[in-house]
Coordinates of C-alpha atoms in Angstrom, one line a residue:
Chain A
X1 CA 188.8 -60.8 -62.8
X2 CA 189.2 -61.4 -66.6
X3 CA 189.2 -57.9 -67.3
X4 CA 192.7 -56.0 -68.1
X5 CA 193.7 -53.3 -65.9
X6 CA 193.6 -50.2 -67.5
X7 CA 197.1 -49.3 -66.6
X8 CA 200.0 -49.8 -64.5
X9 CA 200.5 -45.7 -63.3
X10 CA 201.8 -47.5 -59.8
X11 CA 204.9 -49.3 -61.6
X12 CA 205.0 -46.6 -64.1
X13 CA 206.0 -44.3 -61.6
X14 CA 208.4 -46.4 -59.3
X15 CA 210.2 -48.2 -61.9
X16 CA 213.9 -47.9 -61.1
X17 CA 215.3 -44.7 -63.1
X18 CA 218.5 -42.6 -62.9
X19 CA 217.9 -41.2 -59.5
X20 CA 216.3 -42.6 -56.8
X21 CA 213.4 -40.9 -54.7
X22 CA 213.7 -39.3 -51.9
X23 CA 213.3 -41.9 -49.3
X24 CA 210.3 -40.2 -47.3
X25 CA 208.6 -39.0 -50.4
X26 CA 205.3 -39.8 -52.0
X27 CA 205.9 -39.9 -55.8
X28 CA 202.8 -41.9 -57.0
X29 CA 199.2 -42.5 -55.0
X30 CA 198.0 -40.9 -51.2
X31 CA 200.5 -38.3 -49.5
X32 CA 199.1 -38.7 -46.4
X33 CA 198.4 -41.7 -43.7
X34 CA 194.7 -41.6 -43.0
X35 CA 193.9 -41.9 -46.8
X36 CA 196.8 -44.6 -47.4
X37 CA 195.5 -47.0 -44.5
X38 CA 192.5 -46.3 -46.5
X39 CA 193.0 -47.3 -49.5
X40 CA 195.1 -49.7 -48.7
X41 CA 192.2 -51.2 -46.8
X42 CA 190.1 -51.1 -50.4
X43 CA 193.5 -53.0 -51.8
X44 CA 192.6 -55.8 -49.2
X45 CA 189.4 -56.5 -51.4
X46 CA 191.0 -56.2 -54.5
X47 CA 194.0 -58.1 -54.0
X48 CA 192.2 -61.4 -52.2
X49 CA 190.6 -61.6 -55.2
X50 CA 192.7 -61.5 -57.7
X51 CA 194.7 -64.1 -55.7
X52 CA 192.0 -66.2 -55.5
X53 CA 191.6 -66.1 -59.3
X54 CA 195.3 -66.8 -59.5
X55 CA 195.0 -69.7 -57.2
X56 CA 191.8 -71.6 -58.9
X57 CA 193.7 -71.3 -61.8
X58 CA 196.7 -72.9 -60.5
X59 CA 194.0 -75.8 -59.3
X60 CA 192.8 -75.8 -62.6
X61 CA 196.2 -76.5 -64.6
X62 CA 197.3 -73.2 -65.1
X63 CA 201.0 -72.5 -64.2
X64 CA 201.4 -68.8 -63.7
X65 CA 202.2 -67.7 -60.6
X66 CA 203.9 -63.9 -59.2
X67 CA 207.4 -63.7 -57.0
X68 CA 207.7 -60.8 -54.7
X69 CA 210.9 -60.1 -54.0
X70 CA 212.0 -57.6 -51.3
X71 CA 215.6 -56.1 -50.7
X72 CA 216.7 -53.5 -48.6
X73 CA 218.9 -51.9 -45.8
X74 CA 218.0 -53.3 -42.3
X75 CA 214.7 -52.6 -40.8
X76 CA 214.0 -51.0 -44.2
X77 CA 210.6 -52.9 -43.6
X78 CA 210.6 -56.0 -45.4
X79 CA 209.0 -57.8 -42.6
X80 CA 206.5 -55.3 -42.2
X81 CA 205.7 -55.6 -45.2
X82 CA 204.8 -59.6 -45.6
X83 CA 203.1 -58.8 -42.2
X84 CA 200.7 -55.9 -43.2
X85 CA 200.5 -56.7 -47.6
X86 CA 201.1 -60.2 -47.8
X87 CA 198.6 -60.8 -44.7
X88 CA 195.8 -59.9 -46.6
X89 CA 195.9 -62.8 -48.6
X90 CA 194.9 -66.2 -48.0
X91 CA 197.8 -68.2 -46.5
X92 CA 197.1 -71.2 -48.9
X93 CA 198.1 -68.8 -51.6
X94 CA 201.3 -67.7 -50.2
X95 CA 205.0 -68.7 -50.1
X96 CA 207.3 -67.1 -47.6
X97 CA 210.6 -67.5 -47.7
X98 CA 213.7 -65.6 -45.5
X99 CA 216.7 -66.0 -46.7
X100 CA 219.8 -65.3 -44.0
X101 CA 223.4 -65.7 -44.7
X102 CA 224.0 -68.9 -46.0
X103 CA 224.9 -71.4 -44.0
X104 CA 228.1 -74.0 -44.6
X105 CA 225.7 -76.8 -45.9
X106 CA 224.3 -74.0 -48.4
X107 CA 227.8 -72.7 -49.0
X108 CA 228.9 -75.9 -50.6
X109 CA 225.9 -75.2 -53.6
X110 CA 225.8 -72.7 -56.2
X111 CA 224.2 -69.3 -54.6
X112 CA 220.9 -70.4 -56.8
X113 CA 220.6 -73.7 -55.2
X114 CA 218.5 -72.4 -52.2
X115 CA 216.9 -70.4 -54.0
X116 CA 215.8 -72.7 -56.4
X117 CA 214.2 -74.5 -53.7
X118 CA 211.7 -72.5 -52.4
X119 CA 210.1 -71.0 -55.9
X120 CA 206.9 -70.4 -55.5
X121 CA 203.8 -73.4 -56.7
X122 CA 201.6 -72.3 -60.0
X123 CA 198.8 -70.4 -58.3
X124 CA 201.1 -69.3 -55.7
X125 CA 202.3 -65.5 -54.4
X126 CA 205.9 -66.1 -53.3
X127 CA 208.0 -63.8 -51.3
X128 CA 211.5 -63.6 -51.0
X129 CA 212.6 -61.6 -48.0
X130 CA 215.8 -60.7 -49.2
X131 CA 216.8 -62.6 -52.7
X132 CA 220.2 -64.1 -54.4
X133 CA 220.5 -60.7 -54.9
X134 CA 222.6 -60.9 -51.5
X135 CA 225.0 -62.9 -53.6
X136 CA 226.0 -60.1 -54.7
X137 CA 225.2 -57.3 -52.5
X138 CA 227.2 -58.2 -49.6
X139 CA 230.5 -60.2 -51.2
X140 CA 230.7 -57.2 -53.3
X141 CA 230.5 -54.6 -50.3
X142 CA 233.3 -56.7 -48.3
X143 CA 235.5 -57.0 -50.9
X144 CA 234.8 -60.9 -51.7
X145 CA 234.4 -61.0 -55.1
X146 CA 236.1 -59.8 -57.8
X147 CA 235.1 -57.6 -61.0
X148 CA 234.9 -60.7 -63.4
X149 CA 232.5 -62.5 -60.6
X150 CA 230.1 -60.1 -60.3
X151 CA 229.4 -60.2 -63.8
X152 CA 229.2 -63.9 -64.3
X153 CA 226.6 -63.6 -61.7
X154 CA 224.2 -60.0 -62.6
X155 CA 224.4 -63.0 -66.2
X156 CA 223.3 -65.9 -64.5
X157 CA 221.3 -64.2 -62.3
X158 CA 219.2 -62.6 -65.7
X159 CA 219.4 -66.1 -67.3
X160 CA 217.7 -67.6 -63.6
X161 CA 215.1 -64.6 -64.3
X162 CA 214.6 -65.2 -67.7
X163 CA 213.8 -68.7 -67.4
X164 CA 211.3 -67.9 -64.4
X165 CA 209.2 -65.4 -66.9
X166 CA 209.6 -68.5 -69.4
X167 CA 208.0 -70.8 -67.1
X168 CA 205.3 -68.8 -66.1
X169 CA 206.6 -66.5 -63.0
X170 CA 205.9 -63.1 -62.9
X171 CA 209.2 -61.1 -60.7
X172 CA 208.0 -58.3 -59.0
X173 CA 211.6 -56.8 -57.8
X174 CA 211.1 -53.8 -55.0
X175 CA 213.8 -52.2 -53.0
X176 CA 212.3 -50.5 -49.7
X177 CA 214.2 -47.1 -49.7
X178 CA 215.1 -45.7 -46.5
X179 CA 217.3 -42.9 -45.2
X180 CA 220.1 -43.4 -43.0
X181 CA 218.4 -40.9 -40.4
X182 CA 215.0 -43.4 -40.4
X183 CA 217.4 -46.5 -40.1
X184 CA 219.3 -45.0 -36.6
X185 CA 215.3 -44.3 -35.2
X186 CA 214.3 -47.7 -35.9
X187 CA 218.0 -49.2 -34.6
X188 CA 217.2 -47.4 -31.5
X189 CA 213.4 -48.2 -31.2
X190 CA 214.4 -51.8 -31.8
X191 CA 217.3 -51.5 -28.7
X192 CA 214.7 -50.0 -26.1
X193 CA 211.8 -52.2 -26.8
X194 CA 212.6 -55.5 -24.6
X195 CA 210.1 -57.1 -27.2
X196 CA 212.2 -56.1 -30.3
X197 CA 215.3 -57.1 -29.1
X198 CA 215.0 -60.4 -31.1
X199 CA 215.0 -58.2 -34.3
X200 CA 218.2 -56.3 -33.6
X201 CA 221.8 -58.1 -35.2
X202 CA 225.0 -55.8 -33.6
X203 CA 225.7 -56.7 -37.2
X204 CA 223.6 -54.4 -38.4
X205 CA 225.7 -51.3 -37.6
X206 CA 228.4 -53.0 -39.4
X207 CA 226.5 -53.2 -42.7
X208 CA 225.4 -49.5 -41.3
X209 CA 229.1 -48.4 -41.3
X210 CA 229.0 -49.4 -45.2
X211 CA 226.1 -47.6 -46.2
X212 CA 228.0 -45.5 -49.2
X213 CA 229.1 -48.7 -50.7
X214 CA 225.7 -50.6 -50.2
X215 CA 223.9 -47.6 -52.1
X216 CA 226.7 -48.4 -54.9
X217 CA 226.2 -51.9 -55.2
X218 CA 222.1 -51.6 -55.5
X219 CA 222.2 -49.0 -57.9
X220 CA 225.0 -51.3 -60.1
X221 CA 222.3 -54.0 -59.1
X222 CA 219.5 -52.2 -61.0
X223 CA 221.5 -50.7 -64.0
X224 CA 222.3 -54.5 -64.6
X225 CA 219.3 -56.3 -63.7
X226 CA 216.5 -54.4 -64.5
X227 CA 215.1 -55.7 -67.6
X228 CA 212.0 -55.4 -69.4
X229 CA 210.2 -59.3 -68.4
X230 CA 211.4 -58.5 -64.1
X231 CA 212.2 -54.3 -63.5
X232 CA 213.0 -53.0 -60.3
X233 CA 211.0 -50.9 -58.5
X234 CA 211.9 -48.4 -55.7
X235 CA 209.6 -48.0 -52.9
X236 CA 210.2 -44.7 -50.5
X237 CA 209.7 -46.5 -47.4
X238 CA 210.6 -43.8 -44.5
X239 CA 206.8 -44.0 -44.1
X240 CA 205.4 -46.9 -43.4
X241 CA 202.1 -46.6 -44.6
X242 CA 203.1 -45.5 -47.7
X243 CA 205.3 -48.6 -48.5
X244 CA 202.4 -50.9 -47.7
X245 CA 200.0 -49.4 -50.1
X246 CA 203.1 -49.0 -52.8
X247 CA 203.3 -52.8 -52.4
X248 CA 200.1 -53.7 -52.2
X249 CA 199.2 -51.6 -55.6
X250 CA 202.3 -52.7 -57.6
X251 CA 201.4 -56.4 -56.9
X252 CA 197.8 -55.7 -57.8
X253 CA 199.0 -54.1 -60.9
X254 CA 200.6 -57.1 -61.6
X255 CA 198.1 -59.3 -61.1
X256 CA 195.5 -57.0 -62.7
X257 CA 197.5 -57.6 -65.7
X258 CA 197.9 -61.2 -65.6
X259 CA 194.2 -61.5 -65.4
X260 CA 193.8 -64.7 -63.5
X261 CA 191.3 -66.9 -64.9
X262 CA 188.6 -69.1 -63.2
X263 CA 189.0 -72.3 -64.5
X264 CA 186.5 -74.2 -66.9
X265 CA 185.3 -76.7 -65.5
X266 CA 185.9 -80.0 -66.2
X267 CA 182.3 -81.4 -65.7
X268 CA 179.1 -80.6 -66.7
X269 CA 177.5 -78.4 -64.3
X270 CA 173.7 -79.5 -65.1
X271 CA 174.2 -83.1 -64.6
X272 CA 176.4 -82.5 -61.5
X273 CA 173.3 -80.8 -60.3
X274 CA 170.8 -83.5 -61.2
X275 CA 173.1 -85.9 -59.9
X276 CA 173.2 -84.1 -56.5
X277 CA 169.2 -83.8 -56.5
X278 CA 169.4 -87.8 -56.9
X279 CA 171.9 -88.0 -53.8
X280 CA 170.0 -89.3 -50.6
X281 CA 171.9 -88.8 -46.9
X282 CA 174.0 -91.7 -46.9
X283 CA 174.5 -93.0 -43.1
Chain B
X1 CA 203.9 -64.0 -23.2
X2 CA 205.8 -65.8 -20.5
X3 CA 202.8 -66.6 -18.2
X4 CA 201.0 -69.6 -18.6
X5 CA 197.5 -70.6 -19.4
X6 CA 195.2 -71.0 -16.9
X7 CA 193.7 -74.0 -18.3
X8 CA 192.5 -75.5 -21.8
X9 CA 188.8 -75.7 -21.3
X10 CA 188.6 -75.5 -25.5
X11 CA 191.2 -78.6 -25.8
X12 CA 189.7 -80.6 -23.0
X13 CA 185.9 -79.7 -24.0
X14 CA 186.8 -81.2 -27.3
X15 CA 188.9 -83.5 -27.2
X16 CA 187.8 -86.8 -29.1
X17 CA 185.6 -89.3 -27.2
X18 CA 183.5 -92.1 -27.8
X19 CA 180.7 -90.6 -29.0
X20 CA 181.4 -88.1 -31.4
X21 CA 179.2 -84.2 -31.1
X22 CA 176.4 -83.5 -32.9
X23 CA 178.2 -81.7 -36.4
X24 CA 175.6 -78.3 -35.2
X25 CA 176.2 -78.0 -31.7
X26 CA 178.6 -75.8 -29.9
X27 CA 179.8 -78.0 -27.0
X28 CA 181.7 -75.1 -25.5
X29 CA 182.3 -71.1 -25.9
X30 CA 179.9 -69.0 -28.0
X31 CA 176.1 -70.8 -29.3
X32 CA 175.7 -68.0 -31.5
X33 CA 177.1 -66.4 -34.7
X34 CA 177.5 -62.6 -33.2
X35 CA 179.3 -63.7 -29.8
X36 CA 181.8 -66.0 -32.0
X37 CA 182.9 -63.9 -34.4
X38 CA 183.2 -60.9 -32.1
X39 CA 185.6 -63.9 -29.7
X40 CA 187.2 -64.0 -33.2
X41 CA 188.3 -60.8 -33.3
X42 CA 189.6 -60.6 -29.5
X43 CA 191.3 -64.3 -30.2
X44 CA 193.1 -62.5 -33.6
X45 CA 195.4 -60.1 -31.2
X46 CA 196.3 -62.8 -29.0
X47 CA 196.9 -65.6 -31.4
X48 CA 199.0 -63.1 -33.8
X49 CA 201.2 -62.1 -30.4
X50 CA 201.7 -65.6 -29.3
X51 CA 203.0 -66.3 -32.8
X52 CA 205.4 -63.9 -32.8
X53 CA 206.7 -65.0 -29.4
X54 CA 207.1 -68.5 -31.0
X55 CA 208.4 -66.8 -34.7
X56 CA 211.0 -64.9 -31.8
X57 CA 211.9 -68.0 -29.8
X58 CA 212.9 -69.5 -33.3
X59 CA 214.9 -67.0 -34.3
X60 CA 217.1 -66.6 -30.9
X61 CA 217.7 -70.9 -31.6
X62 CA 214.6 -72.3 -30.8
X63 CA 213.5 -75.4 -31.4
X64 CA 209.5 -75.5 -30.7
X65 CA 206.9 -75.0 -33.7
X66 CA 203.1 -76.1 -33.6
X67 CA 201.7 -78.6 -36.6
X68 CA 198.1 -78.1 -37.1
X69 CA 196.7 -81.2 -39.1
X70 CA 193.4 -80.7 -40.6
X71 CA 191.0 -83.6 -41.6
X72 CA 187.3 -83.9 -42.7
X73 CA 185.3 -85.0 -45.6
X74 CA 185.0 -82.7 -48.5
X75 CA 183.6 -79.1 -48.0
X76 CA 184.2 -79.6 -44.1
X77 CA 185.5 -76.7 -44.6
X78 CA 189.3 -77.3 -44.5
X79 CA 190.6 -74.3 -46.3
X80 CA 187.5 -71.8 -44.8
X81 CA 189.8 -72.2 -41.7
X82 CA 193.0 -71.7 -43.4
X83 CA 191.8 -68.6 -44.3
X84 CA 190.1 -66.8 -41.4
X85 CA 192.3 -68.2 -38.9
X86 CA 195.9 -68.7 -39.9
X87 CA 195.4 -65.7 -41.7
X88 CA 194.9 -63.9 -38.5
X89 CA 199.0 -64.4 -38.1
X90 CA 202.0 -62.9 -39.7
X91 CA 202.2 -64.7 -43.2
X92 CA 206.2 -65.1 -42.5
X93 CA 205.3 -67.5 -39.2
X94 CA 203.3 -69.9 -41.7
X95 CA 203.6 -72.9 -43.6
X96 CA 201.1 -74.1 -45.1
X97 CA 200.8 -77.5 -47.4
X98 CA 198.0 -79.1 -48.7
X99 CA 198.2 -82.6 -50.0
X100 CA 196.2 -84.1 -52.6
X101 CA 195.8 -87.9 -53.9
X102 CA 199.7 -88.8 -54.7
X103 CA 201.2 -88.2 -58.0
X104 CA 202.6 -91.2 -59.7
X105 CA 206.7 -89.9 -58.8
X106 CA 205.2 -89.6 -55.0
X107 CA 203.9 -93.3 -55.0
X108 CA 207.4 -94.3 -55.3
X109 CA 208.4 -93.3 -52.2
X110 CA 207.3 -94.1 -48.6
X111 CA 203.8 -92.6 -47.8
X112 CA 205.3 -90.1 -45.2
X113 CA 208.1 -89.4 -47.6
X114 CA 206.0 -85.6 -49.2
X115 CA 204.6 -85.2 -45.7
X116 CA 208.5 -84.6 -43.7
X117 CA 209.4 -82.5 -46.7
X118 CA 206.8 -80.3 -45.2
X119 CA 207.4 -79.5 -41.6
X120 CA 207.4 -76.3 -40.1
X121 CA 211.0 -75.1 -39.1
X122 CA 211.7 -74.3 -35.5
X123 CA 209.3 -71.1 -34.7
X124 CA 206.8 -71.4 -37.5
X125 CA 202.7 -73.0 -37.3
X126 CA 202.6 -75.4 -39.8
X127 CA 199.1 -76.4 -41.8
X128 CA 198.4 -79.5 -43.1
X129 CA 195.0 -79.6 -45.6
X130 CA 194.6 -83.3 -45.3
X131 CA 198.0 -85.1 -44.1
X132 CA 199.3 -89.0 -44.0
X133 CA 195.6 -89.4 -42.9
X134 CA 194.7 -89.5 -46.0
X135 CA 197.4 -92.4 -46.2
X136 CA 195.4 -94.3 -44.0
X137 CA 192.1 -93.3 -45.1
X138 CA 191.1 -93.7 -48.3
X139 CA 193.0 -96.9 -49.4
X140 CA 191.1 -98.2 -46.5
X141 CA 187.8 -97.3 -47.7
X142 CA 188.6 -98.0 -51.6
X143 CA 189.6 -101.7 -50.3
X144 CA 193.0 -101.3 -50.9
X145 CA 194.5 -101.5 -47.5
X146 CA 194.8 -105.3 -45.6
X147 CA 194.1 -105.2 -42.1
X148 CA 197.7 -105.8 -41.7
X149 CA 199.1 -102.7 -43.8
X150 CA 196.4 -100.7 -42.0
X151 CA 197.9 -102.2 -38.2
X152 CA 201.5 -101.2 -39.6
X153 CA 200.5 -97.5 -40.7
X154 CA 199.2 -97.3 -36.9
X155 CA 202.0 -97.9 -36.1
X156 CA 204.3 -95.8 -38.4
X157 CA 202.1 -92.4 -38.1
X158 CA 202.7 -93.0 -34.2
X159 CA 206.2 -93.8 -34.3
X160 CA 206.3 -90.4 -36.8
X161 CA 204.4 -88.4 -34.2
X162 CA 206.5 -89.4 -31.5
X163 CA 209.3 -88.3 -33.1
X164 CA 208.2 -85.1 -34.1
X165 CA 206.9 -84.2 -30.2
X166 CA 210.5 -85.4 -29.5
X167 CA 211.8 -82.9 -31.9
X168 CA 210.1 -80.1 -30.7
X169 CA 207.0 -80.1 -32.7
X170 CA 203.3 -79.7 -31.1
X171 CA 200.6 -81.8 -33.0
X172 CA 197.3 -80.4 -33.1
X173 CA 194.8 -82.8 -35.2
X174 CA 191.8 -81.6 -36.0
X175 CA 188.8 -83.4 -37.8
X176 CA 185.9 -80.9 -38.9
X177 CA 183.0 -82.5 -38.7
X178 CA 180.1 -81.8 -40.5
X179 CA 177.2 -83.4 -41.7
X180 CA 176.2 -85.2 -44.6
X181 CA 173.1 -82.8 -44.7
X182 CA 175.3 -80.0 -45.0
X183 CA 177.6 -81.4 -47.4
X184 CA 175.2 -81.4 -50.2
X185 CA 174.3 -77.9 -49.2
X186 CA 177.9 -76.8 -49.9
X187 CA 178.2 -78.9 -52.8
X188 CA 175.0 -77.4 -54.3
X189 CA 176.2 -74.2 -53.5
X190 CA 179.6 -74.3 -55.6
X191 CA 178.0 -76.0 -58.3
X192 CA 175.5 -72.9 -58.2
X193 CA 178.3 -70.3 -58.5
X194 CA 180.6 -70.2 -61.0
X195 CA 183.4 -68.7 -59.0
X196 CA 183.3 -72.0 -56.9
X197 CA 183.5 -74.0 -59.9
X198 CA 186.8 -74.7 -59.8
X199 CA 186.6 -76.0 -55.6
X200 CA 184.0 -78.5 -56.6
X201 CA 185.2 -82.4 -58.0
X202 CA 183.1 -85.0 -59.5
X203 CA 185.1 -87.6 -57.3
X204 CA 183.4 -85.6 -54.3
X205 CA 180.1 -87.7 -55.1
X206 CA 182.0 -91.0 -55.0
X207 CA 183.5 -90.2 -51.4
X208 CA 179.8 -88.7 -50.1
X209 CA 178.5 -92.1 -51.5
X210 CA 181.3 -93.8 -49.3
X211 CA 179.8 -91.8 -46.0
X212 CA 179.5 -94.7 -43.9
X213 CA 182.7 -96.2 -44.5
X214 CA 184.6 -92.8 -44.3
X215 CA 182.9 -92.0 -40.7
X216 CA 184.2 -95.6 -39.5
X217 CA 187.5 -95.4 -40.6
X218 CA 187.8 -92.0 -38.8
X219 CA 186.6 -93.7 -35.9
X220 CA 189.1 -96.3 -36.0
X221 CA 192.1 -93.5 -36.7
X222 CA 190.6 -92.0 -33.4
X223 CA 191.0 -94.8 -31.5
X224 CA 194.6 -95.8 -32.8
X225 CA 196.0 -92.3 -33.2
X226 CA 194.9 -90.3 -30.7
X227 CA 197.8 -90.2 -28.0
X228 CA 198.7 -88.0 -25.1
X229 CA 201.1 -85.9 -27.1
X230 CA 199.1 -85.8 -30.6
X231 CA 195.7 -86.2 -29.6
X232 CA 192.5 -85.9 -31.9
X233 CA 190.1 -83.0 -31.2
X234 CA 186.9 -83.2 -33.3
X235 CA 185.6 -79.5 -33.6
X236 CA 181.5 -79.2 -35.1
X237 CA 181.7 -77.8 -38.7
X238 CA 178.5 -77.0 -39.9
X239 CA 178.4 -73.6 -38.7
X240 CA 181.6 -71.9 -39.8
X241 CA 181.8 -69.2 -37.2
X242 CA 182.1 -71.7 -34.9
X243 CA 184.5 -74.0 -36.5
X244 CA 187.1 -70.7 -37.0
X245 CA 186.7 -69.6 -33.3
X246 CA 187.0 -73.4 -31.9
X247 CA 190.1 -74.2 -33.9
X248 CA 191.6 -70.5 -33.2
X249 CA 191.1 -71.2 -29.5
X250 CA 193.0 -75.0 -29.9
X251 CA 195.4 -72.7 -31.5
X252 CA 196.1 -70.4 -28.8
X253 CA 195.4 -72.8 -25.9
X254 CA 198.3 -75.3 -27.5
X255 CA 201.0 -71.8 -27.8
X256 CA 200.0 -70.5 -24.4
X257 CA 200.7 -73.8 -23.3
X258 CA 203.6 -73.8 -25.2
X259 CA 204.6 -70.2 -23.2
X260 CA 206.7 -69.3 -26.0
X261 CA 209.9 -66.8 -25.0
X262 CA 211.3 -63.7 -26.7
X263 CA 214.8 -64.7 -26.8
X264 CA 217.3 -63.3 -24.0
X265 CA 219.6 -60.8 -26.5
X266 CA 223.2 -62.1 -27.4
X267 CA 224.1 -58.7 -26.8
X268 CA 224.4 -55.7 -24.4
X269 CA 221.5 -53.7 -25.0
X270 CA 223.5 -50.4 -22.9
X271 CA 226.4 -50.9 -25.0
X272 CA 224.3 -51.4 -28.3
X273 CA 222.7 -48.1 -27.7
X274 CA 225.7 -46.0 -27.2
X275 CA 227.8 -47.7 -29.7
X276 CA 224.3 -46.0 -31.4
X277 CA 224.5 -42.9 -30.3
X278 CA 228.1 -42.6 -31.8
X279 CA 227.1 -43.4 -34.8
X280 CA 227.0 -40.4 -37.1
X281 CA 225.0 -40.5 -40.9
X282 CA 227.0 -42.0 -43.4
X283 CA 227.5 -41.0 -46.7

């Protein structure tokens, strides 16, 4: 647990850059499903360990802890992905959060408010499924704010950042990269699956119809927010296997390099023990 | 999804009486380790479907979530079934909150103040690792609770529980019993590894040396506490594969109950799919 990763060749390789990836490639790792599911299955190990490690040291005063936070079109997979990465953790080491449109209550706060609210705990994983980067994203796409807006918030939205790696929080930032074409299969699959219904938002082919200007407003999003203490990463996600193990191995990474620490403890361990041999069965 | 239970043999089987079950027996379901943990593994597929029925019916305006309250002395094995049972379901359908001995900003409010801040939302299994039990509990056996107070916290936890059945919310309380025999078996063991270290507590010898008094007072919580819509269930804890399949069986026999409902779609699936159809790819 203590020991430092010896590199970060997941990160490395899907940190944001000039172009993104094609959406159903495989830059980095396994290129084909049986060996993902594989290794992703090796992850599991890997990464319920490390989170443990993050956790005791949480319980033992420590106050880092790692924020996930997932954009992307619809059913670009963000569910999926708490359901399939995140579920291989221990739920008392994890902090889900959705966050919708806001509603009027919410409106009446700065964007940050709600956001503030549901950081994650020292020791914790959070997850943001979807961000305040929707602040910007979707005003921006219907027209709602204005030039000098949007920068007053890509700066208070890096000052919010920078005082979350100040305080301890690691951002791991990954947009789930699909393709139009993927996004009109799983619309459809969504539509003839009685049991998906639930998931599907007419709104969606609205925010569809957009798509041009979205792509726009993400890539603005990562040429102004991507900074050296909380990068964005791109994750091809047309392939669902392949964004689980992506997001499994970039949040290993990151907690490979935090090397979580075990607490001391606070006691002496021999006289604990002697003390326990002294201890009858009460009752 | 829609059809209900047949019955709740798990629930009624153990359901608190007056004589509480031995802390090794296996008063109903599997009596050995293979049977129960291959019950486990069948209970995971329904459990996780039943949650994402209730996750669904939340979504589509729900109101309905499920509290699971767990109790029991240290190393009963509280956070074991965190673990390997709520980590059987979809991280996003969660919450999970433990509560530890009040901080000095938290004794200024009411007792139940830090529990209501948190309640699952409507659609969501909430987890409480200790609760306002604890509120009841340990004042009482420290001596710092008049017979009084403790009458008028009866009556305030009931009042609270009524309220949340009222609001939607099923209460399933849970005391892990194990016994003191065990106890120092667990406790030896994370003294004895130093990756448990960090779960072990001093203080843990001063409660263990309060066994008696502890066992009363959950007797007397039994008896005040345990109504028709929040009753106590006391599942046997020293063998932990039985523990995680008894509490994942209260689990799904309380959400079967429940019959949770995909939402009816506040759309036209027909004209959803060809509005689809005409979509083209944009950009």
């Amino acid at each position: 647990m203590a020991k430092k990763d010896k590199g970060s060749p997941v990160r490395d390789a899907l940190r944001v850059g000039a172009e993104l990836p094609d959406p159903g490639s495989t830059p980095v790792g396994p290129g084909k499903k049986p060996k993902a599911v594989a290794k992703l299955d090796d992850a599991a190990a890997r990464l319920s360990s490390l989170q443990e490690a993050l956790y005791a040291e949480g319980v033992g005063g420590g106050r880092r802890n790692v924020l996930l936070v997932l954009q992307g079109m619809d059913t670009s997979g963000k569910g999926g992905t708490v359901s399939h990465v995140l579920g291989l953790v221990n739920p008392m080491g994890v902090r889900y959060a959705g966050f919708k449109a806001p509603t009027p209550a919410e409106r009446r706060h700065h964007y940050l408010w709600r956001i503030r609210k549901q950081l994650p705990v020292p020791g914790q994983i959070g997850v943001f499924d979807r961000s305040h980067y929707e602040d910007i994203l979707v005003p921006r796409v219907t027209g709602l704010l204005t030039a000098a807006e949007r920068r007053r918030r890509y700066s208070e939205i890096n000052a919010f950042e920078r005082e979350l790696a100040d305080a301890g929080t690691t951002v791991v930032k990954v947009f789930l990269h699909i393709s139009p074409e993927e996004q009109l299969d799983r619309l459809r699959a969504r539509l003839q699956t009685p049991e998906k219904h639930w998931k599907y938002n007419p709104g969606d082919l609205d925010a569809r119809s957009h798509w041009p200007a979205y792509q726009e407003a993400y890539a603005d999003i990562f040429k102004k927010t991507s900074t050296a203490h909380a990068p964005w990463h791109v994750v091809p996600a047309d392939r669902k296997w392949y964004r689980n193990w992506a997001v499994a191995e970039l949040l290993i990474e990151t907690l490979a390099e935090l090397a979580p620490r075990f607490p001391e403890p606070g006691f002496d361990v021999d006289t604990e023990l002697a003390k326990l041999k002294g201890v009858g069965v009460p009752g």
